[in-house]
XYZ file of C-alpha atoms in Angstrom:
499
model
C 4.948 -9.327 -27.581
C 6.152 -11.290 -24.546
C 2.654 -12.571 -23.917
C 2.332 -13.671 -27.534
C 5.613 -15.599 -27.496
C 4.608 -17.248 -24.248
C 1.286 -18.293 -25.777
C 3.061 -19.859 -28.764
C 5.376 -21.845 -26.512
C 2.520 -22.964 -24.300
C 0.397 -24.285 -27.087
C 3.484 -26.146 -28.454
C 3.532 -28.090 -25.138
C 6.237 -26.321 -23.174
C 6.083 -25.307 -19.510
C 6.388 -21.513 -19.472
C 7.395 -19.082 -16.723
C 6.646 -15.396 -17.003
C 8.937 -12.837 -15.370
C 8.599 -9.110 -15.308
C 10.596 -6.656 -13.190
C 7.412 -4.614 -12.488
C 5.417 -6.108 -9.569
C 2.190 -7.708 -10.648
C 2.837 -7.541 -14.361
C 3.603 -11.243 -14.753
C 0.286 -12.132 -13.074
C -1.540 -9.670 -15.301
C 0.148 -11.162 -18.365
C -0.847 -14.677 -17.302
C -4.453 -13.519 -16.998
C -4.313 -11.962 -20.454
C -2.995 -15.172 -21.965
C -5.762 -17.114 -20.218
C -8.325 -14.767 -21.753
C -6.826 -15.310 -25.216
C -7.049 -19.045 -24.823
C -10.654 -18.781 -23.686
C -11.454 -16.902 -26.861
C -9.802 -19.578 -28.943
C -11.983 -22.117 -27.231
C -15.084 -20.059 -27.843
C -14.183 -19.881 -31.557
C -13.672 -23.633 -31.777
C -9.963 -23.269 -32.504
C -8.838 -24.925 -29.246
C -10.288 -27.752 -27.211
C -11.135 -27.084 -23.608
C -8.790 -29.803 -22.339
C -5.956 -28.348 -24.411
C -6.596 -24.925 -22.835
C -6.616 -26.359 -19.392
C -3.408 -28.296 -20.012
C -1.725 -25.185 -21.382
C -2.786 -23.073 -18.387
C -1.450 -25.778 -16.131
C 1.966 -25.293 -17.723
C 1.870 -21.482 -17.219
C 3.550 -20.082 -14.076
C 4.695 -16.757 -12.758
C 8.318 -16.205 -11.729
C 8.815 -14.022 -8.712
C 12.458 -13.269 -9.534
C 15.179 -14.407 -11.906
C 16.130 -17.232 -9.557
C 12.861 -18.953 -10.510
C 14.286 -19.382 -14.051
C 17.324 -21.369 -12.920
C 16.330 -24.568 -14.630
C 15.127 -22.957 -17.893
C 16.334 -24.406 -21.176
C 15.408 -21.280 -23.150
C 14.869 -17.692 -21.990
C 13.353 -15.202 -24.488
C 13.556 -11.516 -23.625
C 10.970 -9.006 -24.900
C 11.611 -5.858 -22.866
C 12.261 -2.204 -23.791
C 14.419 -1.514 -26.853
C 17.350 -0.186 -24.848
C 20.770 -1.718 -25.024
C 21.755 -0.966 -21.435
C 18.582 -2.504 -19.965
C 18.863 -5.638 -22.102
C 22.540 -6.151 -21.222
C 21.829 -5.731 -17.494
C 19.048 -8.361 -17.711
C 21.179 -10.938 -19.523
C 24.088 -10.379 -17.139
C 21.755 -11.327 -14.314
C 20.365 -14.291 -16.260
C 23.821 -15.684 -16.995
C 24.483 -15.859 -13.231
C 21.186 -17.767 -12.777
C 20.708 -20.307 -15.572
C 22.817 -23.256 -16.521
C 25.582 -22.905 -19.073
C 23.597 -24.916 -21.643
C 20.538 -22.642 -21.448
C 19.824 -20.864 -24.706
C 19.482 -17.082 -24.285
C 17.488 -15.158 -26.919
C 16.429 -11.563 -27.544
C 13.338 -10.475 -29.515
C 14.957 -7.153 -30.380
C 13.902 -5.676 -33.738
C 16.435 -2.896 -34.016
C 19.392 -3.439 -31.653
C 22.539 -5.422 -32.416
C 22.397 -9.022 -31.128
C 26.198 -8.889 -30.992
C 26.164 -5.801 -28.797
C 23.586 -7.231 -26.407
C 25.728 -10.359 -25.958
C 29.005 -8.464 -25.824
C 29.464 -8.529 -22.078
C 28.350 -12.167 -21.551
C 30.681 -14.886 -20.298
C 29.288 -17.316 -22.903
C 28.108 -15.189 -25.860
C 28.074 -18.275 -28.110
C 24.715 -19.387 -26.655
C 23.072 -16.053 -27.353
C 20.825 -15.563 -30.425
C 18.104 -13.319 -31.734
C 14.576 -14.723 -32.039
C 12.692 -11.954 -33.735
C 8.971 -12.670 -33.751
C 6.469 -10.452 -35.562
C 3.420 -9.014 -33.898
C 1.018 -10.589 -33.137
C 3.290 -13.529 -32.399
C 0.550 -16.164 -32.201
C -0.700 -15.269 -35.703
C 2.285 -14.283 -37.835
C 4.358 -17.286 -38.946
C 7.803 -15.669 -39.492
C 10.654 -15.797 -36.968
C 14.074 -14.313 -37.827
C 16.783 -16.415 -36.180
C 19.667 -13.963 -35.866
C 23.231 -15.078 -35.291
C 25.469 -12.510 -33.573
C 29.166 -12.319 -34.298
C 29.933 -14.764 -31.501
C 26.851 -17.039 -31.798
C 27.698 -20.753 -32.029
C 26.198 -22.531 -35.025
C 24.822 -25.201 -32.664
C 22.958 -22.478 -30.654
C 21.489 -20.986 -33.848
C 20.435 -24.438 -34.979
C 18.647 -25.146 -31.661
C 16.856 -21.817 -31.880
C 15.845 -22.537 -35.538
C 14.618 -26.038 -34.658
C 12.648 -24.687 -31.647
C 10.873 -22.045 -33.720
C 10.017 -24.662 -36.352
C 8.692 -27.066 -33.671
C 6.463 -24.197 -32.469
C 4.807 -24.151 -35.861
C 6.610 -21.070 -37.084
C 8.534 -20.518 -40.312
C 12.096 -19.580 -39.229
C 14.703 -17.940 -41.462
C 18.349 -17.561 -40.686
C 19.890 -14.135 -40.636
C 23.205 -12.460 -39.853
C 23.322 -9.735 -37.255
C 22.953 -6.738 -39.509
C 20.930 -3.501 -38.937
C 17.249 -4.312 -39.420
C 17.965 -8.003 -39.938
C 16.060 -9.058 -43.098
C 12.605 -7.578 -42.980
C 13.222 -4.219 -41.356
C 16.280 -3.688 -43.573
C 14.669 -4.586 -46.886
C 11.264 -3.014 -46.182
C 12.711 0.557 -45.951
C 12.126 1.464 -49.596
C 8.394 0.566 -49.354
C 8.042 3.377 -46.830
C 10.824 5.658 -48.041
C 9.785 5.909 -51.706
C 6.191 6.662 -50.772
C 7.302 9.402 -48.453
C 9.571 10.826 -51.078
C 6.813 10.815 -53.653
C 4.601 12.662 -51.197
C 7.355 15.196 -50.590
C 7.758 15.662 -54.361
C 3.972 16.275 -54.609
C 3.605 13.384 -57.020
C 0.375 12.287 -55.358
C -1.446 12.372 -52.049
C -1.127 9.526 -49.437
C -4.504 7.979 -50.311
C -3.580 7.731 -53.972
C -0.103 6.361 -53.348
C -1.586 3.755 -51.036
C -4.267 2.808 -53.546
C -1.752 2.380 -56.400
C 0.572 0.183 -54.349
C -2.388 -1.971 -53.183
C -4.486 -2.194 -56.335
C -1.691 -2.133 -58.966
C 1.361 -3.306 -56.961
C -0.528 -6.047 -55.118
C 0.610 -5.074 -51.595
C -1.786 -5.908 -48.801
C -1.638 -2.352 -47.415
C -0.258 0.953 -48.623
C 2.754 2.468 -46.737
C 0.801 5.397 -45.241
C -1.968 3.272 -43.828
C 0.548 0.674 -42.673
C 2.749 3.175 -40.820
C -0.403 4.576 -39.220
C -1.125 1.047 -37.945
C 2.504 0.449 -36.796
C 2.753 3.913 -35.247
C 4.585 6.778 -36.955
C 6.927 7.107 -34.023
C 7.844 3.424 -34.149
C 8.330 3.311 -37.904
C 10.381 6.533 -37.947
C 12.536 5.259 -35.093
C 13.314 2.027 -36.944
C 14.109 3.937 -40.122
C 16.458 6.290 -38.221
C 18.086 3.412 -36.397
C 18.826 1.546 -39.659
C 20.086 4.755 -41.289
C 22.432 5.551 -38.401
C 23.629 1.965 -38.173
C 24.549 2.049 -41.832
C 26.534 5.281 -41.259
C 23.829 7.462 -42.907
C 23.658 5.486 -46.131
C 21.413 7.614 -48.445
C 19.331 4.554 -49.339
C 17.914 4.614 -45.784
C 17.563 8.378 -45.265
C 14.593 9.202 -43.009
C 11.763 11.487 -44.179
C 11.348 15.033 -42.924
C 7.603 14.729 -43.592
C 7.367 11.790 -41.246
C 9.496 13.551 -38.649
C 7.095 16.515 -38.678
C 4.177 14.160 -38.297
C 5.789 12.561 -35.228
C 6.676 15.951 -33.749
C 3.054 17.071 -34.119
C 1.847 13.993 -32.158
C 0.041 12.486 -35.151
C 1.247 8.944 -34.542
C -1.473 7.033 -36.386
C -4.340 4.901 -35.101
C -3.153 5.035 -31.477
C -3.364 8.805 -31.350
C -6.481 9.143 -33.523
C -4.665 10.955 -36.320
C -1.750 10.093 -38.572
C -1.764 10.366 -42.352
C -5.460 9.622 -42.013
C -7.974 10.588 -39.324
C -9.322 7.869 -36.985
C -11.748 9.724 -34.793
C -15.383 8.741 -34.505
C -17.286 9.834 -37.569
C -14.157 10.726 -39.496
C -14.055 9.914 -43.241
C -10.852 8.678 -44.804
C -9.780 10.614 -47.952
C -10.409 8.765 -51.224
C -7.643 8.205 -53.759
C -7.581 10.407 -56.858
C -9.522 8.500 -59.546
C -10.018 9.854 -63.052
C -13.528 10.506 -64.276
C -14.960 8.249 -67.003
C -13.475 8.953 -70.447
C -14.118 7.457 -73.890
C -11.779 4.688 -75.003
C -10.032 4.849 -78.393
C -11.422 2.510 -81.028
C -7.946 1.358 -82.038
C -4.303 1.582 -80.862
C -0.988 0.448 -82.346
C 1.486 -1.625 -80.329
C 5.220 -1.238 -81.094
C 7.992 -3.438 -79.786
C 8.016 -5.575 -76.662
C 5.864 -4.361 -73.802
C 7.778 -6.493 -71.273
C 5.847 -6.913 -68.004
C 2.821 -5.310 -69.721
C 2.830 -7.798 -72.582
C -0.662 -8.993 -71.721
C -2.246 -5.591 -72.414
C -2.883 -6.129 -76.176
C -4.817 -9.304 -75.397
C -6.876 -7.469 -72.750
C -7.577 -4.629 -75.158
C -8.765 -6.965 -77.885
C -11.004 -8.715 -75.373
C -12.484 -5.337 -74.524
C -13.267 -4.674 -78.161
C -10.377 -2.319 -78.963
C -8.659 -2.968 -82.267
C -4.934 -3.557 -81.847
C -2.652 -2.905 -84.789
C 0.958 -4.148 -84.748
C 3.668 -1.755 -85.820
C 6.328 -2.896 -88.242
C 8.811 -3.020 -85.331
C 6.487 -5.079 -83.138
C 8.865 -8.025 -82.948
C 12.087 -6.196 -82.350
C 13.929 -6.751 -79.116
C 13.402 -3.299 -77.685
C 11.201 -1.566 -75.138
C 7.833 -1.135 -76.703
C 4.965 1.322 -76.419
C 1.293 1.728 -77.160
C 0.526 4.433 -79.715
C -2.722 6.319 -79.294
C -4.595 7.980 -82.154
C -2.798 11.295 -82.601
C 0.678 9.847 -81.901
C 0.983 10.044 -78.116
C 2.827 7.061 -76.723
C 2.145 5.046 -73.551
C 5.319 3.475 -72.208
C 6.038 1.448 -69.146
C 7.753 3.642 -66.562
C 11.510 3.152 -66.601
C 12.952 5.630 -64.102
C 13.201 8.542 -66.476
C 10.777 11.471 -66.832
C 8.342 11.529 -69.717
C 8.957 15.270 -70.180
C 12.341 14.648 -71.784
C 10.958 12.529 -74.616
C 10.964 13.874 -78.207
C 7.326 12.793 -78.723
C 4.393 13.238 -76.276
C 4.581 10.393 -73.751
C 2.489 8.994 -70.894
C 4.217 6.688 -68.498
C 2.326 3.656 -67.190
C 3.253 2.374 -63.756
C 4.164 -1.284 -63.052
C 1.483 -3.711 -61.930
C 1.967 -7.062 -60.203
C -0.407 -8.577 -62.759
C -2.166 -6.357 -65.359
C -4.901 -8.941 -65.687
C -6.029 -8.700 -62.073
C -4.944 -5.199 -61.182
C -7.931 -2.990 -60.408
C -6.077 0.300 -60.703
C -3.279 1.722 -62.836
C -1.296 4.916 -62.475
C -0.410 7.189 -65.429
C 2.164 9.921 -65.443
C 1.687 12.290 -68.449
C 4.346 14.632 -69.732
C 3.468 18.284 -69.571
C 3.050 18.468 -73.341
C 0.500 15.709 -73.683
C -2.747 17.072 -75.202
C -5.757 16.765 -72.944
C -7.625 14.668 -75.496
C -4.753 12.160 -75.627
C -4.640 11.859 -71.846
C -8.410 11.233 -71.877
C -7.905 8.532 -74.511
C -5.283 6.850 -72.311
C -7.578 7.020 -69.314
C -10.490 5.602 -71.332
C -8.262 2.856 -72.727
C -7.531 1.425 -69.242
C -11.026 2.087 -67.983
C -12.266 -0.078 -70.868
C -10.084 -2.859 -69.374
C -11.936 -2.542 -66.060
C -9.273 -0.486 -64.281
C -9.562 2.613 -62.214
C -7.032 5.207 -63.237
C -5.015 7.532 -61.050
C -3.210 10.301 -62.907
C -0.170 11.428 -60.925
C 2.709 13.817 -61.608
C 5.323 12.734 -64.096
C 7.974 11.771 -61.532
C 10.795 9.367 -62.478
C 9.764 5.803 -61.876
C 6.248 6.707 -60.811
C 5.129 4.693 -57.736
C 5.317 0.947 -58.067
C 8.211 0.867 -60.539
C 10.668 2.753 -58.375
C 9.555 0.984 -55.200
C 9.993 -2.497 -56.622
C 13.341 -1.647 -58.249
C 14.692 -0.524 -54.883
C 13.290 -3.614 -53.112
C 14.930 -5.938 -55.639
C 18.275 -4.165 -55.480
C 18.428 -4.146 -51.687
C 17.491 -7.811 -51.600
C 20.269 -8.748 -54.031
C 22.742 -6.695 -52.042
C 21.686 -8.395 -48.786
C 22.291 -11.857 -50.276
C 25.642 -10.784 -51.612
C 26.658 -9.558 -48.173
C 25.621 -12.830 -46.457
C 22.695 -11.375 -44.556
C 20.526 -14.343 -45.550
C 20.055 -16.831 -48.377
C 17.942 -15.869 -51.368
C 15.257 -18.269 -50.327
C 15.118 -16.891 -46.808
C 15.025 -13.346 -48.084
C 11.937 -13.993 -50.229
C 10.275 -16.069 -47.447
C 10.882 -13.312 -44.909
C 9.397 -10.571 -47.053
C 6.325 -12.609 -47.960
C 5.575 -13.791 -44.453
C 6.941 -10.938 -42.403
C 5.346 -7.991 -44.224
C 2.946 -9.877 -46.506
C 4.493 -8.779 -49.803
C 2.688 -10.283 -52.816
C 5.974 -11.724 -54.135
C 9.488 -12.088 -52.801
C 11.712 -9.288 -54.140
C 14.228 -11.654 -55.747
C 11.428 -13.654 -57.449
C 9.923 -10.324 -58.609
C 13.263 -9.177 -59.962
C 13.647 -12.459 -61.911
C 10.238 -12.047 -63.419
C 10.761 -8.390 -64.426
C 14.287 -9.021 -65.689
C 17.307 -7.719 -63.742
C 18.387 -5.712 -66.797
C 15.163 -3.752 -66.549
C 15.648 -3.163 -62.837
C 19.231 -1.991 -63.473
C 18.150 0.418 -66.208
C 15.454 1.863 -63.963
C 17.953 2.519 -61.178
C 20.501 4.019 -63.544
C 17.897 6.465 -64.814
C 16.739 7.269 -61.293
C 20.360 7.830 -60.253
C 20.766 10.290 -63.116
C 17.605 12.189 -61.995
C 18.548 12.031 -58.252
C 22.334 12.151 -57.889
C 23.614 11.428 -54.416
C 23.716 7.659 -54.164
C 20.195 6.768 -53.093
C 19.464 5.004 -56.394
C 22.973 3.932 -57.279
C 22.650 0.252 -58.348
C 24.390 -2.289 -56.071
C 27.505 -4.062 -57.235
C 25.610 -7.349 -57.093
C 22.868 -6.181 -59.482
C 25.450 -4.790 -61.955
C 27.469 -8.054 -61.795
C 24.416 -10.252 -62.321
C 23.248 -8.286 -65.310
C 26.763 -8.265 -66.791
C 26.856 -12.048 -66.328
C 23.515 -12.461 -68.062
C 24.637 -10.294 -71.019
C 27.858 -12.206 -71.330
C 25.972 -15.515 -71.366
C 23.668 -14.199 -74.089
C 26.696 -13.109 -76.178
C 28.333 -16.522 -75.775
C 25.076 -18.278 -76.701
C 24.659 -16.097 -79.794
C 28.270 -16.751 -80.796
C 27.717 -20.484 -80.420
C 24.684 -20.390 -82.693
C 26.727 -18.603 -85.318
C 29.396 -21.267 -85.170
C 31.984 -18.912 -83.603
C 34.089 -19.872 -80.583
């Protein structure tokens, strides 16, 4: 990470000095950076004279005294508070009082690192994402004592380096590592509930939810030990808030030494000749000739159009225009409903729950959760219906909220709560989640498109199914939905001529 940050600063035109406490490491790092620049030249992404000029600005520092005239020092050492505080105590004795001091920590408190400094106001977090030369996001973190001017300088510097900075308060996990927890946690919980296997959960979140990678493959890439440590750190920092509870299944994986790609085995095998498990995909089934659509299908409103295009006759029920959650009725009476956080098994009529998709037009896979009482022929008809639309179908256990629905609901709620608590602005939250972890849509924008009332209802139902606080809706979500409903009532009263 330190090498990556140095490369970014070099190519932005700054003279850069590399310091490492271990003898010879700064020289090795400089050689690695030079090799990276050579590869950029070979690929035509950097001119030879630009490389030569950059390397001319790169120097090794034998000790901290060589950093005396630095305007900015960025630390990227081990994630240990005592080591970081010791380093910055030494730096403060070396650099000028107007030198900006920054940490790249991803999990420690910026306030705590700066706590022993004589001038904590000039200390900020500059959290780059790996690999730093490629990923655009930088979280600019203000500690409790950080001066606004220092945060502004850090923000402007990151922007001048070609990055997309976002401002963030010093809170556990900052923006991305705080708000990304449900993406991993809900998948692990679904695995523990035996809702589906890792390959199927990953496939549904990718091919239906629109995420670039599934949580199991992503944590294998990150390292199970690293991901579990961040989760545990955030959980402990929030005084064991149930929303951030770590997974026993992931703990066992770490204990067994299955750390992901770097160890050759995680949720998936990575050894030579190993074959990755395929997601569960239903066998081809015949599609029904006709279905009946009742009520409003909400986020799935495009499905009738897609079915008609596929040659399936779509009848409209008498209640098709009512303002209520709708469903698709199959021949025989079984209903297909969008997952809402409750189990299909409690319905009075046979039901199959349909998981959320980012866009049902372009989704290549959908997940179905049938109630135990659904006849086999009706489940086959549901499978055939979506196969006729060009989708692969994964049938999973009927767990509340299925996969994408519960994950997105939690992401939206945590994002709203973070904005309410002043962690970051709504714009910066969505920017951070799109650029930092490559989400297909910012969680707040996603919540607005789904409708916050739908998100709230999903979480209420999940909370009923899983008491304990993990799914309890935030105060901000409840307030916003209450405000929307009040505005609707006032608008309706105005139309009726009432005050």
